[in-house]
Tab-separated table of C-alpha atoms in Angstrom:
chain	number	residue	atom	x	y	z
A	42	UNK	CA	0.000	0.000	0.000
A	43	UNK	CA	1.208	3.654	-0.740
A	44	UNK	CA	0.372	6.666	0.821
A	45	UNK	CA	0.150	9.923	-1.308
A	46	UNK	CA	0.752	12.739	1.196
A	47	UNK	CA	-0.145	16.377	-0.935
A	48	UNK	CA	0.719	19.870	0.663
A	49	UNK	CA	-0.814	22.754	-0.612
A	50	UNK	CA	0.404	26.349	0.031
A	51	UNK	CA	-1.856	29.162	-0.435
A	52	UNK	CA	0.229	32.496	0.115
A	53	UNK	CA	-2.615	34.024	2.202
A	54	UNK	CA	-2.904	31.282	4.638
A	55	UNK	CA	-1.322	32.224	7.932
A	56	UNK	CA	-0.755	29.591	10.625
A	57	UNK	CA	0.876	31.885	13.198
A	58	UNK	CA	-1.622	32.546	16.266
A	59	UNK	CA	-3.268	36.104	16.143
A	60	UNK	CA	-4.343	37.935	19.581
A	61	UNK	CA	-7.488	38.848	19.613
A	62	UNK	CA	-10.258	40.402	21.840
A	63	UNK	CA	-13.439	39.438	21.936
A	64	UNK	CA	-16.323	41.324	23.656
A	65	UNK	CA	-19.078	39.410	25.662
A	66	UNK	CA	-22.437	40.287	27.006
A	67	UNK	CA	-25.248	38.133	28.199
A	68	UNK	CA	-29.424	39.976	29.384
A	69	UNK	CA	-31.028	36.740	29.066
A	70	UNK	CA	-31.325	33.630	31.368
A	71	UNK	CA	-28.405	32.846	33.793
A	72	UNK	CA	-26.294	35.790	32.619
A	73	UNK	CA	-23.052	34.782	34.270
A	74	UNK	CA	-23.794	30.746	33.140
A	75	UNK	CA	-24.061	32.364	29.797
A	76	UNK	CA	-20.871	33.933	29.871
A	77	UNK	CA	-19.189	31.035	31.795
A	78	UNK	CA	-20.580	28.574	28.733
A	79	UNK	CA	-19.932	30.581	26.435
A	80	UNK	CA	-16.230	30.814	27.115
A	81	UNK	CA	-15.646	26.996	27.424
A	82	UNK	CA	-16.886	27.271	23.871
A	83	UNK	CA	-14.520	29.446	22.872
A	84	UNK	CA	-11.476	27.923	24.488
A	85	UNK	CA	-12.386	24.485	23.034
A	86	UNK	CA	-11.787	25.933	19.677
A	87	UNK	CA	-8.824	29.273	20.638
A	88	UNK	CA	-5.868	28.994	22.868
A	89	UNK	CA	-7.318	31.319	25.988
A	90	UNK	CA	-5.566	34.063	27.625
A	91	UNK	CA	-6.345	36.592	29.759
A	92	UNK	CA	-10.100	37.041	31.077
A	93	UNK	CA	-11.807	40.165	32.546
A	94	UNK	CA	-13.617	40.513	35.854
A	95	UNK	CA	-17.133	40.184	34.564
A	96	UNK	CA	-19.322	43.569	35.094
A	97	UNK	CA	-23.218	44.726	34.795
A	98	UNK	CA	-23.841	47.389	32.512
A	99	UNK	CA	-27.080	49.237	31.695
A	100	UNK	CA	-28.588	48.583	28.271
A	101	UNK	CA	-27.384	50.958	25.503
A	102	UNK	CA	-30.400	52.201	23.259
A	103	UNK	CA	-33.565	50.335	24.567
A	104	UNK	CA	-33.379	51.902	28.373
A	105	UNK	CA	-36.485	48.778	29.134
A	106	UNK	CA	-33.868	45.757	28.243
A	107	UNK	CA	-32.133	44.251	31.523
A	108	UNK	CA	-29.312	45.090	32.741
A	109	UNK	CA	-26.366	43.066	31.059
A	110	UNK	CA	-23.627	41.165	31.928
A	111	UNK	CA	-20.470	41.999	30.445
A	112	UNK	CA	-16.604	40.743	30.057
A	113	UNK	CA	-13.616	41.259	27.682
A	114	UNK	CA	-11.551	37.966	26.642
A	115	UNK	CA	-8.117	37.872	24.885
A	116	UNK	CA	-8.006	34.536	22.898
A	117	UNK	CA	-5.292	33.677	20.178
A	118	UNK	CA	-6.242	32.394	16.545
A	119	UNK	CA	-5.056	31.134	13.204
A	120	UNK	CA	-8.547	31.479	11.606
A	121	UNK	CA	-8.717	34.244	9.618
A	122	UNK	CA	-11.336	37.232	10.692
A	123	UNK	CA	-14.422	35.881	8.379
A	124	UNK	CA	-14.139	32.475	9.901
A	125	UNK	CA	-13.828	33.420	13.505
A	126	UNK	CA	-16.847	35.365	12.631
A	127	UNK	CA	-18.326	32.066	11.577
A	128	UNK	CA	-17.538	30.251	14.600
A	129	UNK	CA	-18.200	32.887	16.742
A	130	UNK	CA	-21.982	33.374	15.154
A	131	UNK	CA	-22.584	29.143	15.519
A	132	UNK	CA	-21.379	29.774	19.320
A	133	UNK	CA	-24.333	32.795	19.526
A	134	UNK	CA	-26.952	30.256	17.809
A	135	UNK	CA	-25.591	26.558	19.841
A	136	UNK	CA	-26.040	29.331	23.152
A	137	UNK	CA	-29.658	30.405	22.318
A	138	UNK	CA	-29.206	33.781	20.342
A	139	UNK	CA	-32.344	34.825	18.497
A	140	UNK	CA	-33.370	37.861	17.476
A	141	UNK	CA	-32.354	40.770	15.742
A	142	UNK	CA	-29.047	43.003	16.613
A	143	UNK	CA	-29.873	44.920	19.441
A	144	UNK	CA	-32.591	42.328	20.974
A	145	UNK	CA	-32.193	41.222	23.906
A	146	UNK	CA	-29.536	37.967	23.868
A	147	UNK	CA	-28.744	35.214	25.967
A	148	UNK	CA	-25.363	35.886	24.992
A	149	UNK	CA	-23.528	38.305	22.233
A	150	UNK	CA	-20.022	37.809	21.265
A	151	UNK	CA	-17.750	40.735	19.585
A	152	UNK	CA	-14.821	40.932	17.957
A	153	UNK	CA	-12.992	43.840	19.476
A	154	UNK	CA	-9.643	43.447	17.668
A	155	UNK	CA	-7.718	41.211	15.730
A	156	UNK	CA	-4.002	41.527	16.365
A	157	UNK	CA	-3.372	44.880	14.685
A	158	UNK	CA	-5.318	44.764	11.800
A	159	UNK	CA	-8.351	46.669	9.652
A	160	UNK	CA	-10.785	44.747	8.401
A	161	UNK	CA	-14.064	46.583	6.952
A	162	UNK	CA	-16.329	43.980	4.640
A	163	UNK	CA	-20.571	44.318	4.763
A	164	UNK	CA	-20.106	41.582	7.772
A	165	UNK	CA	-17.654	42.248	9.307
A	166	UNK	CA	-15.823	45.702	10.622
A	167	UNK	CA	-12.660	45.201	13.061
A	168	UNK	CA	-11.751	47.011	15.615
A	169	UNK	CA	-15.758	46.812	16.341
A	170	UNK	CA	-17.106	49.959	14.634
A	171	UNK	CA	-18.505	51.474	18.380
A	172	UNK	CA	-15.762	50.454	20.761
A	173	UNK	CA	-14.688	53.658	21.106
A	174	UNK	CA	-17.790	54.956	22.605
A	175	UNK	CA	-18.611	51.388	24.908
A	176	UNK	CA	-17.716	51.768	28.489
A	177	UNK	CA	-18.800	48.469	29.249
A	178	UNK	CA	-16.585	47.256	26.240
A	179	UNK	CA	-13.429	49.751	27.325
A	180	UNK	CA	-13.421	49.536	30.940
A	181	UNK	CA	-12.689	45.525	31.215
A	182	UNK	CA	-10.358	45.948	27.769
A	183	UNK	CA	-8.253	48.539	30.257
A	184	UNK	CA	-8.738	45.678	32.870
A	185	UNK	CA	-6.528	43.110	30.834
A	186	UNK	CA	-5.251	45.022	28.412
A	187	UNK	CA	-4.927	48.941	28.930
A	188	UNK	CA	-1.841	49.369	26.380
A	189	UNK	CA	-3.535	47.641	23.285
A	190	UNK	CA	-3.540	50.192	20.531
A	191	UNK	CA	-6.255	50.970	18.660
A	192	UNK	CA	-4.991	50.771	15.091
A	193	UNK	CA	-7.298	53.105	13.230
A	194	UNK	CA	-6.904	56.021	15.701
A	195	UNK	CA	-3.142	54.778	17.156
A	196	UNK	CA	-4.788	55.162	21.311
A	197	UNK	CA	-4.266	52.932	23.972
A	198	UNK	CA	-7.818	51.504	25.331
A	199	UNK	CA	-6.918	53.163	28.439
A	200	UNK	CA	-6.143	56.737	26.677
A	201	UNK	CA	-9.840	55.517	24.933
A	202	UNK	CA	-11.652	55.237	28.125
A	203	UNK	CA	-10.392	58.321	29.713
A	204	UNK	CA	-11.353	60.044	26.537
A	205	UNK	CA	-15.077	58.176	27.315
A	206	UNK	CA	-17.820	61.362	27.854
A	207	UNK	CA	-20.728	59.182	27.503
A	208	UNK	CA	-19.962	56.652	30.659
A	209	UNK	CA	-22.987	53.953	31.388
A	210	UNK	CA	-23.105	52.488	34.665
A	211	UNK	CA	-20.716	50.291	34.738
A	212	UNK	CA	-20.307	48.389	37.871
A	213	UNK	CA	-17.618	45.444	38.352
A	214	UNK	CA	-19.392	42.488	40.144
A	215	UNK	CA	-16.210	39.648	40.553
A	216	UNK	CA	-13.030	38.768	40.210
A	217	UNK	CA	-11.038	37.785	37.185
A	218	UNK	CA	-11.850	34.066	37.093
């Protein structure tokens, strides 16, 4: 018996691990299960690193929404930005994710950044287009991460925050994990 073994290159495939930062926020069910489930997800399928405290935030836009629950994660990735986007959609849907952007969500699942790069497509807009203006995205970034740069406007997150006018109640309620 002989085995063929083929290896195909493609130029743009990139096996080296990018950082990125992913944004989570649960208003539905067991908000902290949510979170806590949706992480093992996400570290069956990334190499995990740092993890936020997780925090309650007031709903942004529709004021009658409850209160979320909110946390930052840096994970590390050789899928490419469409395909984490994939996987990271699939997570939203296995966790219970229904309605419309905006709706209230078991869980929600942001990419914040990936490694240092720009990606604008009709899906899919990295850093996340409102970042800038998201306490309850900025404030546990700073927590694990206060020197990442922003690459479209070259800030740290923590030069972002304090830059923040429009500052939700955001209100820390544990300890990194």
């Amino acid at each position: 018996m002989t085995l063929l073994f083929v290896r195909c290159y493609n130029e743009e495939m990139n096996f080296e691990a990018v950082e990125v930062y992913l944004g989570l926020g649960s208003n539905m069910g067991n908000r902290e299960d949510n979170l806590q489930q949706a992480i093992k997800l996400l570290s069956e399928r990334l190499r995990m690193g740092k993890v936020s405290s997780v925090y309650e935030t007031d709903p942004v836009g529709d004021a009658g929404q409850p209160h979320y629950l909110n946390q930052v994660c840096q994970f590390y990735t050789t899928l490419p930005p469409t395909a984490l986007l994939a996987l990271l959609k699939g997570f939203e849907l296995k966790l219970g994710r229904t309605g419309p952007s905006g709706a209230p969500r078991p869980i929600d699942i942001d990419i914040l950044f990936y490694g240092g790069q720009v990606v604008k497509t009709p899906e899919l807009v990295i850093p996340h287009p409102q970042l800038t203006e998201r306490a309850f995205a900025l404030i546990p970034l700073v927590e694990i991460a206060p020197d990442m740069v922003h690459p479209v406007n070259h800030k740290t997150a923590k030069q972002l925050l304090a830059k923040l006018k429009d500052k939700h109640k955001v209100c820390k309620i544990n300890s990194k994990s």
